[in-house]
Short mmCIF file of C-alpha atoms and ligand atoms in Angstrom, two decimals:
data_model
loop_
_atom_site.label_atom_id
_atom_site.label_comp_id
_atom_site.label_asym_id
_atom_site.label_seq_id
_atom_site.Cartn_x
_atom_site.Cartn_y
_atom_site.Cartn_z
CA MET A 1 11.17 12.13 -17.04
CA ASN A 2 12.33 13.81 -13.88
CA SER A 3 15.68 12.01 -13.12
CA ASP A 4 14.73 12.23 -9.21
CA ARG A 5 12.27 9.37 -10.00
CA ILE A 6 15.06 6.99 -11.10
CA GLU A 7 17.53 5.04 -9.03
CA ILE A 8 20.00 3.32 -11.17
CA LEU A 9 20.71 -0.10 -9.99
CA ASN A 10 23.01 -1.18 -12.72
CA ASP A 11 24.70 1.65 -14.45
CA SER A 12 25.79 -0.12 -17.78
CA PRO A 13 24.96 2.10 -20.75
CA VAL A 14 21.71 1.64 -22.39
CA ALA A 15 22.13 -0.19 -25.48
CA HIS A 16 20.08 -1.40 -28.56
CA GLY A 17 18.05 -4.39 -27.53
CA PRO A 18 14.80 -5.58 -25.82
CA VAL A 19 13.69 -3.41 -22.70
CA VAL A 20 11.51 -5.06 -20.06
CA TYR A 21 9.51 -3.44 -17.41
CA TRP A 22 9.23 -5.71 -14.46
CA MET A 23 5.75 -4.66 -13.17
CA SER A 24 5.03 -5.31 -9.52
CA ARG A 25 3.61 -2.58 -7.44
CA ASP A 26 2.18 -0.36 -10.38
CA GLN A 27 -0.14 -2.69 -12.08
CA ARG A 28 -1.41 -0.39 -14.79
CA ALA A 29 -0.61 0.75 -18.30
CA ALA A 30 -1.60 4.48 -18.03
CA ASP A 31 -0.22 6.91 -15.57
CA ASN A 32 2.91 4.70 -14.85
CA TRP A 33 6.23 6.40 -14.54
CA ALA A 34 8.17 3.12 -14.58
CA LEU A 35 6.53 1.94 -17.90
CA LEU A 36 7.07 5.47 -19.37
CA ARG A 37 10.77 5.23 -18.59
CA ALA A 38 11.15 1.84 -19.94
CA GLN A 39 9.59 3.12 -23.17
CA GLU A 40 11.65 6.22 -23.29
CA ILE A 41 14.74 3.75 -23.13
CA ALA A 42 13.24 1.52 -25.81
CA LEU A 43 12.58 4.66 -28.02
CA GLU A 44 15.99 6.06 -27.44
CA THR A 45 17.65 2.77 -28.60
CA ARG A 46 15.00 1.93 -31.00
CA SER A 47 14.14 -1.31 -29.35
CA PRO A 48 11.26 -3.70 -28.73
CA LEU A 49 9.49 -3.24 -25.28
CA ALA A 50 7.57 -5.82 -22.99
CA VAL A 51 6.22 -6.00 -19.52
CA ALA A 52 6.75 -8.96 -17.23
CA PHE A 53 4.98 -9.66 -13.93
CA CYS A 54 6.29 -12.41 -11.71
CA LEU A 55 3.10 -14.17 -9.95
CA VAL A 56 4.26 -15.70 -6.71
CA PRO A 57 2.46 -18.50 -5.23
CA SER A 58 1.86 -16.63 -1.79
CA PHE A 59 2.47 -13.08 -0.84
CA LEU A 60 2.63 -11.97 2.82
CA GLY A 61 -0.40 -14.02 3.86
CA ALA A 62 -2.51 -12.88 0.88
CA SER A 63 -5.73 -14.65 0.34
CA PRO A 64 -7.41 -16.19 -2.83
CA ALA A 65 -9.60 -13.10 -2.75
CA HIS A 66 -6.66 -10.82 -2.80
CA PHE A 67 -4.92 -12.58 -5.65
CA SER A 68 -8.20 -12.80 -7.78
CA PHE A 69 -8.83 -9.17 -7.26
CA MET A 70 -5.24 -8.52 -8.45
CA LEU A 71 -5.22 -11.07 -11.36
CA ASP A 72 -8.64 -9.57 -12.75
CA GLY A 73 -6.92 -6.19 -12.52
CA LEU A 74 -3.73 -7.55 -14.45
CA ARG A 75 -5.89 -9.05 -17.23
CA GLU A 76 -7.35 -5.66 -17.97
CA THR A 77 -3.80 -4.22 -17.96
CA GLU A 78 -2.74 -6.94 -20.37
CA ALA A 79 -5.44 -5.81 -22.76
CA ASP A 80 -4.58 -2.15 -22.28
CA LEU A 81 -1.09 -3.04 -23.09
CA GLN A 82 -1.87 -5.09 -26.03
CA LYS A 83 -3.66 -1.96 -27.59
CA LYS A 84 -0.11 -0.23 -27.39
CA SER A 85 1.70 -3.22 -29.13
CA ILE A 86 3.37 -3.94 -25.79
CA PRO A 87 3.30 -7.65 -24.95
CA PHE A 88 2.61 -8.68 -21.36
CA PHE A 89 4.33 -11.85 -19.82
CA LEU A 90 2.84 -13.47 -16.65
CA LEU A 91 5.72 -15.44 -15.09
CA ARG A 92 5.38 -17.88 -12.51
CA GLY A 93 7.50 -18.59 -9.31
CA GLU A 94 9.94 -16.38 -7.28
CA PRO A 95 11.13 -13.71 -9.20
CA GLU A 96 14.92 -14.22 -8.47
CA THR A 97 14.57 -17.21 -10.74
CA ALA A 98 11.73 -16.74 -13.08
CA LEU A 99 12.73 -13.17 -14.08
CA PRO A 100 16.50 -13.76 -14.92
CA ALA A 101 15.37 -16.85 -16.93
CA PHE A 102 13.13 -14.61 -19.05
CA LEU A 103 15.55 -11.84 -19.47
CA ALA A 104 18.06 -14.27 -20.81
CA LYS A 105 15.55 -15.88 -23.12
CA CYS A 106 14.46 -12.64 -24.68
CA GLY A 107 18.14 -11.17 -24.67
CA ALA A 108 16.97 -8.20 -22.70
CA ARG A 109 19.38 -5.16 -22.53
CA ALA A 110 17.46 -3.05 -19.98
CA LEU A 111 15.35 -3.60 -17.08
CA VAL A 112 13.14 -1.17 -15.39
CA ALA A 113 11.36 -2.03 -11.90
CA ASP A 114 8.95 -0.02 -9.85
CA PHE A 115 9.80 1.27 -6.37
CA ASP A 116 8.60 -0.62 -3.25
CA PRO A 117 10.02 0.07 0.28
CA LEU A 118 8.83 -3.58 1.57
CA ARG A 119 11.67 -5.89 2.56
CA ILE A 120 10.45 -8.77 0.39
CA LYS A 121 10.47 -6.48 -2.86
CA ARG A 122 13.94 -5.13 -1.91
CA ARG A 123 15.24 -8.71 -1.51
CA TRP A 124 13.72 -9.63 -4.93
CA LYS A 125 15.58 -6.79 -6.44
CA SER A 126 18.88 -7.40 -4.96
CA LEU A 127 18.73 -11.20 -6.05
CA VAL A 128 17.72 -10.16 -9.55
CA ALA A 129 20.39 -7.49 -9.90
CA ARG A 130 23.08 -10.26 -9.32
CA ASN A 131 21.90 -11.77 -12.64
CA VAL A 132 21.74 -8.60 -14.58
CA ASN A 133 24.67 -7.36 -16.37
CA PHE A 134 22.83 -4.56 -18.30
CA ARG A 135 21.08 -1.28 -17.46
CA PHE A 136 18.68 -1.84 -14.46
CA GLU A 137 16.67 1.08 -13.14
CA GLU A 138 14.16 1.40 -10.48
CA VAL A 139 11.46 4.10 -10.95
CA ASP A 140 9.18 5.46 -8.22
CA ALA A 141 5.83 5.28 -9.79
CA HIS A 142 3.79 5.04 -6.58
CA ASN A 143 4.60 8.17 -4.83
CA ILE A 144 3.92 11.65 -6.23
CA VAL A 145 7.20 13.04 -4.69
CA PRO A 146 9.57 10.19 -4.80
CA CYS A 147 10.39 8.52 -1.52
CA ARG A 148 14.23 9.12 -1.79
CA ALA A 149 13.62 12.70 -3.05
CA ALA A 150 11.03 13.74 -0.23
CA SER A 151 13.64 12.97 2.46
CA PRO A 152 17.07 11.28 2.82
CA LYS A 153 16.06 9.88 6.29
CA LEU A 154 13.45 8.48 8.62
CA GLU A 155 10.94 11.28 9.32
CA PHE A 156 9.55 11.72 12.86
CA ALA A 157 5.95 12.70 12.05
CA ALA A 158 3.72 14.11 9.24
CA ARG A 159 4.66 17.50 10.54
CA THR A 160 8.31 16.94 9.72
CA ILE A 161 7.76 15.54 6.35
CA ARG A 162 4.80 17.70 5.09
CA PRO A 163 7.04 20.74 4.44
CA LYS A 164 9.66 18.61 2.60
CA ILE A 165 6.98 17.21 0.42
CA ASN A 166 5.22 20.58 -0.22
CA ARG A 167 8.35 22.18 -1.13
CA LEU A 168 8.81 19.70 -4.11
CA LEU A 169 5.17 19.01 -4.91
CA ASP A 170 4.92 21.41 -7.77
CA GLY A 171 7.77 19.90 -9.59
CA PHE A 172 6.32 16.58 -9.33
CA LEU A 173 2.46 16.77 -9.34
CA THR A 174 2.52 17.01 -13.21
CA ASP A 175 0.33 15.51 -15.65
CA PHE A 176 1.40 12.39 -17.40
CA PRO A 177 2.71 11.99 -20.93
CA ALA A 178 0.47 9.28 -22.81
CA LEU A 179 2.18 6.06 -23.32
CA LYS A 180 2.82 5.54 -27.02
CA LYS A 181 1.88 2.81 -29.35
CA HIS A 182 5.29 1.04 -29.38
CA PRO A 183 6.74 1.26 -32.98
CA PHE A 184 9.43 -1.51 -32.53
CA ALA A 185 7.90 -5.00 -32.45
CA TRP A 186 8.47 -7.59 -29.94
CA ASN A 187 9.74 -10.14 -32.58
CA LYS A 188 10.47 -12.87 -29.72
CA PRO A 189 8.01 -15.57 -28.87
CA ALA A 190 4.60 -13.88 -28.05
CA PRO A 191 3.32 -14.34 -24.57
CA ARG A 192 1.12 -17.44 -23.86
CA ASN A 193 -0.05 -16.46 -20.36
CA GLU A 194 -2.03 -19.12 -18.54
CA TRP A 195 -4.19 -17.14 -16.15
CA PRO A 196 -5.22 -18.92 -13.05
CA THR A 197 -9.03 -19.30 -12.73
CA SER A 198 -10.30 -16.92 -10.04
CA PRO A 199 -11.54 -19.25 -7.15
CA SER A 200 -14.06 -16.51 -6.07
CA GLY A 201 -15.80 -16.31 -9.33
CA GLY A 202 -15.72 -12.44 -9.73
CA ALA A 203 -16.32 -9.64 -7.40
CA LYS A 204 -18.62 -10.16 -4.37
CA PRO A 205 -21.48 -7.77 -4.01
CA SER A 206 -19.91 -6.02 -1.01
CA ARG A 207 -16.42 -5.93 -2.52
CA PRO A 208 -15.13 -3.17 -5.01
CA ALA A 209 -14.96 -4.34 -8.61
CA PRO A 210 -11.29 -4.89 -9.58
CA GLY A 211 -9.18 -3.24 -12.43
CA CYS A 212 -8.17 0.38 -13.73
CA LYS A 213 -11.75 1.09 -15.16
CA ALA A 214 -13.41 0.35 -11.88
CA ALA A 215 -10.82 2.37 -10.16
CA ASN A 216 -11.40 5.41 -12.28
CA LYS A 217 -15.09 5.10 -11.89
CA ALA A 218 -14.67 4.97 -8.28
CA LEU A 219 -12.48 8.13 -8.30
CA ARG A 220 -14.94 10.09 -10.45
CA GLY A 221 -17.83 8.84 -8.12
CA PHE A 222 -15.95 10.01 -5.11
CA ILE A 223 -15.19 13.39 -6.41
CA SER A 224 -18.56 14.12 -7.58
CA ARG A 225 -20.60 12.66 -4.57
CA ARG A 226 -18.39 12.30 -1.38
CA LEU A 227 -15.48 14.83 -1.53
CA ASP A 228 -17.36 17.92 -0.72
CA SER A 229 -18.26 16.25 2.77
CA TYR A 230 -15.00 14.19 3.15
CA ASP A 231 -13.66 16.34 6.06
CA ALA A 232 -16.74 16.09 7.81
CA ASP A 233 -17.59 12.52 7.22
CA ARG A 234 -14.43 10.56 6.88
CA ASN A 235 -14.05 9.79 10.58
CA ASN A 236 -17.61 8.47 11.10
CA PRO A 237 -17.81 4.93 10.51
CA ASN A 238 -21.49 4.92 9.88
CA ILE A 239 -21.22 7.08 6.86
CA ASP A 240 -19.62 5.99 3.67
CA GLY A 241 -17.46 9.16 3.65
CA GLN A 242 -14.03 7.85 2.79
CA SER A 243 -12.90 7.35 -1.01
CA GLY A 244 -12.86 3.62 -0.93
CA LEU A 245 -9.68 3.91 -3.20
CA SER A 246 -7.11 2.22 -1.00
CA PRO A 247 -7.26 -1.41 -2.76
CA TYR A 248 -6.93 0.43 -6.09
CA ILE A 249 -3.91 2.40 -4.97
CA HIS A 250 -2.32 -0.53 -3.15
CA PHE A 251 -2.53 -2.84 -6.24
CA GLY A 252 -1.41 0.15 -8.35
CA GLN A 253 -4.66 -0.11 -10.32
CA LEU A 254 -4.90 3.63 -9.96
CA SER A 255 -2.14 6.28 -9.65
CA ALA A 256 -2.25 8.29 -6.69
CA GLN A 257 -0.89 11.05 -8.87
CA ARG A 258 -3.97 10.82 -11.07
CA ALA A 259 -6.27 10.84 -8.16
CA ALA A 260 -4.31 13.96 -6.74
CA LEU A 261 -4.40 15.81 -10.00
CA ASP A 262 -8.31 15.18 -10.40
CA VAL A 263 -9.14 16.00 -6.78
CA ARG A 264 -7.11 19.18 -6.99
CA SER A 265 -8.60 20.49 -10.06
CA SER A 266 -12.18 19.73 -8.68
CA GLY A 267 -11.79 22.98 -6.59
CA SER A 268 -13.79 21.03 -3.72
CA PRO A 269 -13.44 22.15 -0.07
CA GLY A 270 -12.42 18.45 0.49
CA SER A 271 -9.45 18.71 -1.53
CA SER A 272 -6.79 19.71 1.07
CA PRO A 273 -8.03 17.14 3.71
CA PHE A 274 -7.98 14.47 1.28
CA LEU A 275 -4.64 15.39 -0.35
CA GLU A 276 -3.41 15.56 3.12
CA GLU A 277 -4.06 11.78 3.54
CA LEU A 278 -3.31 10.78 0.04
CA ILE A 279 -0.02 12.50 -0.24
CA VAL A 280 1.44 13.22 3.20
CA ARG A 281 0.27 10.29 5.34
CA ARG A 282 0.73 7.77 2.50
CA GLU A 283 4.27 9.06 1.70
CA LEU A 284 5.12 9.15 5.23
CA SER A 285 4.45 5.44 5.45
CA ASP A 286 6.64 4.59 2.59
CA ASN A 287 9.51 6.66 4.21
CA PHE A 288 8.72 4.81 7.34
CA CYS A 289 9.07 1.19 5.72
CA PHE A 290 12.03 2.50 3.43
CA TYR A 291 14.18 3.92 6.16
CA ASN A 292 13.05 1.60 9.01
CA ASP A 293 14.10 -2.03 8.53
CA ASN A 294 11.99 -3.05 11.48
CA TYR A 295 8.76 -1.43 10.18
CA ASP A 296 6.73 -4.54 11.18
CA SER A 297 8.21 -5.12 14.68
CA PHE A 298 8.65 -3.60 18.28
CA ASP A 299 12.27 -2.89 17.47
CA GLY A 300 11.02 -0.47 14.98
CA PHE A 301 9.52 1.76 17.57
CA HIS A 302 11.36 4.86 18.93
CA THR A 303 13.29 4.54 22.21
CA TRP A 304 10.62 6.64 24.26
CA ALA A 305 8.00 4.12 23.03
CA LYS A 306 9.95 0.99 23.77
CA LYS A 307 10.82 2.35 27.19
CA THR A 308 7.34 3.02 28.29
CA LEU A 309 5.98 -0.16 26.94
CA ASN A 310 8.59 -2.12 28.70
CA GLU A 311 7.84 -0.37 31.99
CA HIS A 312 4.21 -1.55 31.69
CA ARG A 313 4.90 -5.12 30.32
CA ALA A 314 4.15 -6.75 33.51
CA ASP A 315 0.84 -4.64 34.00
CA LYS A 316 -2.19 -6.86 34.67
CA ARG A 317 -4.34 -7.19 31.40
CA GLU A 318 -7.90 -6.91 32.44
CA TYR A 319 -8.89 -8.94 29.38
CA LEU A 320 -6.58 -11.31 27.44
CA TYR A 321 -7.43 -12.92 24.06
CA SER A 322 -5.60 -15.36 21.75
CA ARG A 323 -5.35 -14.58 18.12
CA ASP A 324 -8.11 -16.95 17.49
CA ASP A 325 -10.44 -15.16 19.79
CA LEU A 326 -9.77 -11.94 18.15
CA GLU A 327 -9.91 -13.57 14.55
CA ALA A 328 -13.44 -14.96 15.62
CA ALA A 329 -14.36 -11.49 16.88
CA GLU A 330 -15.16 -13.27 20.26
CA THR A 331 -14.21 -10.53 22.74
CA HIS A 332 -16.26 -8.80 25.44
CA ASP A 333 -16.40 -5.55 23.27
CA THR A 334 -19.19 -5.57 20.83
CA LEU A 335 -17.81 -2.67 19.12
CA TRP A 336 -14.41 -4.24 18.49
CA ASN A 337 -16.03 -7.40 17.45
CA ALA A 338 -18.07 -5.43 14.88
CA ALA A 339 -14.92 -3.86 13.37
CA GLN A 340 -13.37 -7.26 12.91
CA ARG A 341 -16.55 -8.66 11.44
CA GLN A 342 -16.66 -5.62 8.88
CA MET A 343 -12.96 -6.25 8.00
CA ALA A 344 -13.71 -10.00 7.53
CA ALA A 345 -16.99 -9.53 5.54
CA GLU A 346 -16.07 -6.41 3.30
CA GLY A 347 -12.35 -6.76 3.22
CA LYS A 348 -12.18 -3.13 4.44
CA MET A 349 -12.50 -1.87 7.92
CA HIS A 350 -13.33 1.97 8.24
CA GLY A 351 -10.21 4.04 8.58
CA PHE A 352 -11.26 5.46 12.00
CA MET A 353 -12.19 1.79 13.54
CA ARG A 354 -8.67 0.60 12.28
CA MET A 355 -7.05 2.81 15.01
CA TYR A 356 -9.53 1.67 17.71
CA TRP A 357 -9.39 -1.88 16.61
CA CYS A 358 -5.42 -2.09 16.72
CA LYS A 359 -5.02 -0.31 19.90
CA LYS A 360 -7.28 -2.78 21.80
CA ILE A 361 -5.21 -5.61 20.37
CA LEU A 362 -2.40 -3.94 22.42
CA GLU A 363 -4.58 -3.77 25.50
CA TRP A 364 -5.63 -7.42 25.30
CA THR A 365 -2.69 -9.46 24.46
CA SER A 366 0.09 -10.69 26.54
CA SER A 367 2.98 -8.23 25.01
CA PRO A 368 3.42 -5.54 22.57
CA GLU A 369 5.18 -8.14 20.43
CA GLU A 370 2.18 -10.55 20.32
CA ALA A 371 -0.10 -7.46 19.75
CA MET A 372 2.29 -6.53 16.60
CA SER A 373 2.13 -10.01 15.12
CA ALA A 374 -1.68 -10.42 15.85
CA ALA A 375 -2.61 -7.08 14.31
CA ILE A 376 -0.37 -7.66 11.20
CA TYR A 377 -1.63 -11.20 10.69
CA LEU A 378 -5.31 -10.24 10.88
CA ASN A 379 -4.81 -7.00 8.81
CA ASP A 380 -2.85 -8.69 6.07
CA LYS A 381 -5.06 -11.74 5.92
CA TYR A 382 -8.44 -9.72 5.70
CA GLU A 383 -7.81 -6.20 4.28
CA LEU A 384 -7.94 -6.04 0.58
CA ASP A 385 -5.52 -2.96 0.91
CA GLY A 386 -3.43 -5.09 3.41
CA ARG A 387 0.33 -6.06 2.80
CA ASP A 388 1.12 -2.46 2.16
CA PRO A 389 3.42 0.12 3.91
CA ASN A 390 0.34 2.14 5.03
CA GLY A 391 -0.54 -0.91 7.08
CA TYR A 392 2.63 -1.52 8.74
CA ALA A 393 2.85 2.19 9.54
CA GLY A 394 -0.79 2.31 10.84
CA ILE A 395 -0.19 -0.69 13.10
CA ALA A 396 3.13 0.82 14.44
CA TRP A 397 1.32 4.08 15.08
CA SER A 398 -1.44 2.49 17.02
CA ILE A 399 1.00 0.03 19.05
CA GLY A 400 4.10 1.72 19.13
CA GLY A 401 3.31 5.43 18.93
CA VAL A 402 5.45 5.77 15.70
CA HIS A 403 4.54 9.17 14.18
CA ASP A 404 2.61 10.08 17.18
CA ARG A 405 3.80 11.82 20.40
CA ALA A 406 3.74 10.65 24.15
CA TRP A 407 0.38 11.07 26.03
CA GLY A 408 -0.60 10.63 29.74
CA GLU A 409 0.76 7.55 31.26
CA ARG A 410 -1.69 4.58 31.96
CA PRO A 411 -1.53 0.85 32.57
CA VAL A 412 -0.43 -1.38 29.69
CA PHE A 413 0.00 1.46 27.17
CA GLY A 414 2.34 3.53 29.16
CA LYS A 415 2.56 6.84 27.12
CA ILE A 416 1.25 5.41 23.98
CA ARG A 417 -2.07 7.18 23.04
CA TYR A 418 -5.14 5.34 24.29
CA MET A 419 -8.51 4.94 22.73
CA SER A 420 -11.71 4.08 24.61
CA HIS A 421 -15.12 2.59 23.79
CA ASN A 422 -16.63 5.55 25.45
CA GLY A 423 -14.13 7.98 23.47
CA CYS A 424 -15.97 6.47 20.40
CA LYS A 425 -19.37 7.01 21.74
CA SER A 426 -18.80 10.71 22.01
CA LYS A 427 -17.75 10.61 18.08
CA PHE A 428 -20.45 8.46 16.50
CA ASN A 429 -23.40 6.40 17.10
CA VAL A 430 -21.67 3.13 18.28
CA ASN A 431 -24.81 1.13 18.39
CA GLU A 432 -25.56 1.80 14.82
CA TYR A 433 -22.11 0.74 13.76
CA ILE A 434 -22.55 -2.50 15.80
CA ARG A 435 -26.05 -3.09 14.32
CA ASN A 436 -24.74 -2.74 10.82
CA HIS A 437 -22.01 -5.15 11.31
CA GLN A 438 -23.41 -8.37 12.91
P1 FAD B 1 -9.32 7.77 2.37
O1 FAD B 1 -9.65 8.32 3.79
O2 FAD B 1 -10.31 7.95 1.19
O3 FAD B 1 -7.86 8.29 1.99
C1 FAD B 1 -7.56 8.19 0.68
C2 FAD B 1 -5.97 7.55 0.63
O4 FAD B 1 -5.19 8.16 1.37
C3 FAD B 1 -6.11 6.12 0.94
O5 FAD B 1 -6.38 5.28 -0.03
C4 FAD B 1 -4.64 5.93 1.43
O6 FAD B 1 -3.91 5.59 0.31
C5 FAD B 1 -4.28 7.20 1.90
N1 FAD B 1 -4.33 7.26 3.42
C6 FAD B 1 -5.40 7.50 4.13
N2 FAD B 1 -5.38 7.54 5.39
C7 FAD B 1 -4.08 6.92 5.75
C8 FAD B 1 -3.22 6.65 6.74
N3 FAD B 1 -3.74 6.93 7.96
N4 FAD B 1 -1.96 6.38 6.42
C9 FAD B 1 -1.48 6.15 5.20
N5 FAD B 1 -2.13 6.46 4.13
C10 FAD B 1 -3.51 6.92 4.24
N6 FAD B 1 -4.10 1.63 4.58
C11 FAD B 1 -3.66 0.69 3.48
O7 FAD B 1 -3.78 1.16 2.48
N7 FAD B 1 -3.52 -0.65 3.88
C12 FAD B 1 -3.53 -1.11 5.00
O8 FAD B 1 -3.46 -2.26 5.34
C13 FAD B 1 -3.80 -0.19 6.24
N8 FAD B 1 -3.96 -0.77 7.53
C14 FAD B 1 -4.24 0.31 8.49
C15 FAD B 1 -3.95 -0.34 9.85
C16 FAD B 1 -4.14 0.49 10.91
C17 FAD B 1 -4.02 -0.08 12.33
C18 FAD B 1 -4.36 1.91 10.67
C19 FAD B 1 -4.49 2.81 11.88
C20 FAD B 1 -4.49 2.49 9.38
C21 FAD B 1 -4.28 1.65 8.21
N9 FAD B 1 -4.26 2.05 7.06
C22 FAD B 1 -4.15 1.32 5.94
C23 FAD B 1 -4.46 3.50 6.70
C24 FAD B 1 -5.84 3.93 6.39
O9 FAD B 1 -6.72 3.45 7.48
C25 FAD B 1 -6.47 3.57 5.03
O10 FAD B 1 -5.43 3.90 4.10
C26 FAD B 1 -7.70 4.08 4.73
O11 FAD B 1 -8.73 3.72 5.68
C27 FAD B 1 -8.14 3.44 3.32
O12 FAD B 1 -9.58 3.73 3.05
P2 FAD B 1 -9.78 4.94 1.92
O13 FAD B 1 -9.03 4.78 0.75
O14 FAD B 1 -11.24 4.98 1.69
O15 FAD B 1 -9.24 6.09 2.72
N1 FO1 B 2 3.62 -8.35 -6.51
C1 FO1 B 2 4.35 -9.17 -7.39
O1 FO1 B 2 5.10 -8.72 -8.01
N2 FO1 B 2 3.82 -10.47 -7.42
C2 FO1 B 2 2.70 -11.20 -6.93
O2 FO1 B 2 2.40 -12.15 -7.10
C3 FO1 B 2 2.01 -10.18 -6.00
C4 FO1 B 2 0.96 -10.91 -5.16
C5 FO1 B 2 0.18 -9.93 -4.26
C6 FO1 B 2 -0.71 -10.54 -3.67
C7 FO1 B 2 -1.47 -9.65 -2.71
C8 FO1 B 2 -1.11 -8.18 -2.47
O3 FO1 B 2 -1.65 -7.40 -1.58
C9 FO1 B 2 0.02 -7.80 -3.11
C10 FO1 B 2 0.82 -8.59 -4.01
N3 FO1 B 2 1.90 -8.14 -4.77
C11 FO1 B 2 2.44 -9.06 -5.62
C12 FO1 B 2 2.53 -6.83 -4.29
C13 FO1 B 2 1.82 -5.62 -4.60
O4 FO1 B 2 1.75 -5.60 -5.93
C14 FO1 B 2 2.33 -4.49 -3.87
O5 FO1 B 2 3.55 -3.99 -4.51
C15 FO1 B 2 2.81 -4.51 -2.47
O6 FO1 B 2 1.97 -5.36 -1.57
C16 FO1 B 2 2.62 -3.13 -1.93
O7 FO1 B 2 3.80 -2.54 -1.72
#
């Protein structure tokens, strides 16, 4: 295992005794560097190995549909792990109490967690670390080039992080070793997981099927049917030209590295534009959330952006909508309403429309702060791939020009890039999109 993937949180020496992988972001048995590292420690110390997942009652505004997508995927992962003689424990409650209790009960001697830049995850880890007096490691199983290795600081834009990632990519974009059937039995009490009954009763027709098998099927389908035309189609909201992989990547049911390996070996002309999004743009979002504590607020914007938005704070808003108006898709703009309806109905707004949708929230709310909180609330309540660094970075790009540059000055936006209804008309058939999302 490339040690650049590993951050030591407690440097006690590894010792013989149960090893636990605290699964959170990367919810899969295959292609999971954090699980592979936990098994490496367990094999080295000839110890048993188990996986624990802390199920919290609420997570950043997630809905029952999000929890049921995640839980359906976790049940599949439990079965995948069982085939490798690795027990899966579903723990309930806040991690800072549930996990240390579990670790004490099983006499754990090493803990491995997966990397996540979000504030809530970093708080969980720092609270857990206080109760761990044995080896504790964090492994970046989500990024191809680990976040800390890609850059030691907040990056300004895709053009500044891209060369740093590309320089390191060959060393990290490698195939995965297979997870072994674990030879040392977990002779502690076996798990008795009580799975919540999923309220939604399975996948809805317009929603993706959950789980690693469905994720790999979606990847194969994308590569064989849509990758070639990805560059041409991905910005047209009337065409199903994107990969549709974001919910699987968000919940860790698919490794972005697996997707990158398979896309790269396809030799398709769509590979490089797709890998630019999957690797550079996605890892830029983790960089933003990891190195900018204010990733979800006005304070996280660059000085130039705060200055220009402040200068236009008092500008008259031609339209002013409350969060309820926006949530009800009741604005004067039929295109914006259609995008809001697509997100609410399908749990996934088209990528191009997310930019327009979010910029209009800046234009039609009373302040940039109100815009940030409304956009984050709606994005994290309705997007299946929401509650993700990509979302906080995408919203900060739209409202605060993060990872973007200054543009011509105008009311309300100042020098933040503007997008207009007419601009959309020049790119795709707006009436068709509106008709499709009534
Ligand atoms: P594809 O075009 O097939 O891209 C493949 C993968 O590349 C995606 O799954 C994603 O992991 C990555 N990717 C693509 N575009 C971006 C991007 N702009 N930034 C970072 N990574 C990217 N993405 C989320 O995962 N969750 C969100 O909550 C989210 N909210 C957003 C909000 C706004 C306002 C904006 C402008 C963008 C947001 N994005 C979010 C980024 C992007 O729109 C989605 O990742 C993409 O539309 C997901 O669909 P896909 O997997 O079919 O994309
Ligand atoms: N991670 C957990 O460790 N436990 C949870 O109960 C949990 C719930 C959850 C619900 C919706 C959602 O979008 C994410 C959720 N996550 C949970 C986190 C998720 O695994 C991702 O790590 C982050 O959201 C992305 O950084």
